[in-house]
mmCIF file of C-alpha atoms in Angstrom:
data_model
loop_
_atom_site.group_PDB
_atom_site.id
_atom_site.type_symbol
_atom_site.label_atom_id
_atom_site.label_comp_id
_atom_site.label_asym_id
_atom_site.label_seq_id
_atom_site.Cartn_x
_atom_site.Cartn_y
_atom_site.Cartn_z
ATOM 1 C CA MET A 1364 -0.054 -0.008 0.106
ATOM 2 C CA HIS A 1365 1.663 3.278 -1.200
ATOM 3 C CA CYS A 1366 0.871 6.689 0.329
ATOM 4 C CA SER A 1367 1.502 9.951 -1.286
ATOM 5 C CA ARG A 1368 2.019 11.423 2.214
ATOM 6 C CA ARG A 1369 4.494 9.415 3.802
ATOM 7 C CA SER A 1370 4.560 11.421 7.084
ATOM 8 C CA TYR A 1371 0.943 10.862 7.429
ATOM 9 C CA CYS A 1372 1.050 7.216 6.936
ATOM 10 C CA ASP A 1373 4.190 6.697 9.234
ATOM 11 C CA ARG A 1374 2.306 8.663 12.057
ATOM 12 C CA TYR A 1375 -0.849 6.635 11.362
ATOM 13 C CA ALA A 1376 1.173 3.540 11.608
ATOM 14 C CA ILE A 1377 2.689 4.476 14.774
ATOM 15 C CA TYR A 1378 -0.617 5.668 16.473
ATOM 16 C CA HIS A 1379 -2.298 2.395 15.337
ATOM 17 C CA THR A 1380 0.667 0.338 16.954
ATOM 18 C CA PHE A 1381 0.746 2.285 20.021
ATOM 19 C CA PHE A 1382 -3.085 1.876 20.386
ATOM 20 C CA MET A 1383 -2.789 -1.872 19.891
ATOM 21 C CA VAL A 1384 -0.130 -2.144 22.473
ATOM 22 C CA MET A 1385 -2.072 -0.263 25.077
ATOM 23 C CA CYS A 1386 -5.115 -2.241 24.321
ATOM 24 C CA ALA A 1387 -3.076 -5.557 25.009
ATOM 25 C CA ILE A 1388 -1.533 -3.981 28.148
ATOM 26 C CA ILE A 1389 -5.129 -3.095 29.464
ATOM 27 C CA LEU A 1390 -6.723 -6.324 28.438
ATOM 28 C CA ARG A 1391 -3.724 -8.202 30.497
ATOM 29 C CA ARG A 1392 -4.371 -6.154 33.562
ATOM 30 C CA ASN A 1393 -7.988 -6.685 33.296
ATOM 31 C CA SER A 1394 -7.516 -10.475 32.899
ATOM 32 C CA LYS A 1395 -5.174 -10.444 35.912
ATOM 33 C CA THR A 1396 -7.592 -8.738 38.282
ATOM 34 C CA LYS A 1397 -10.968 -9.809 36.858
ATOM 35 C CA GLY A 1398 -9.942 -13.137 35.382
ATOM 36 C CA ARG A 1399 -12.345 -12.623 32.182
ATOM 37 C CA GLY A 1400 -9.677 -11.297 29.723
ATOM 38 C CA ASP A 1401 -10.435 -14.321 27.396
ATOM 39 C CA SER A 1402 -14.202 -13.388 27.086
ATOM 40 C CA VAL A 1403 -13.064 -9.909 25.682
ATOM 41 C CA ILE A 1404 -13.513 -9.893 21.809
ATOM 42 C CA ASN A 1405 -11.106 -7.659 19.759
#
């Protein structure tokens, strides 16, 4: 997938990766505290 605005695409990719990492960390913390992390659907 080619983008004309490379800076915008790179920024979007970084934000997307950061968001996914944060979601994974939050889901892990919730699964440790509540024990229902597996029931959460992405």
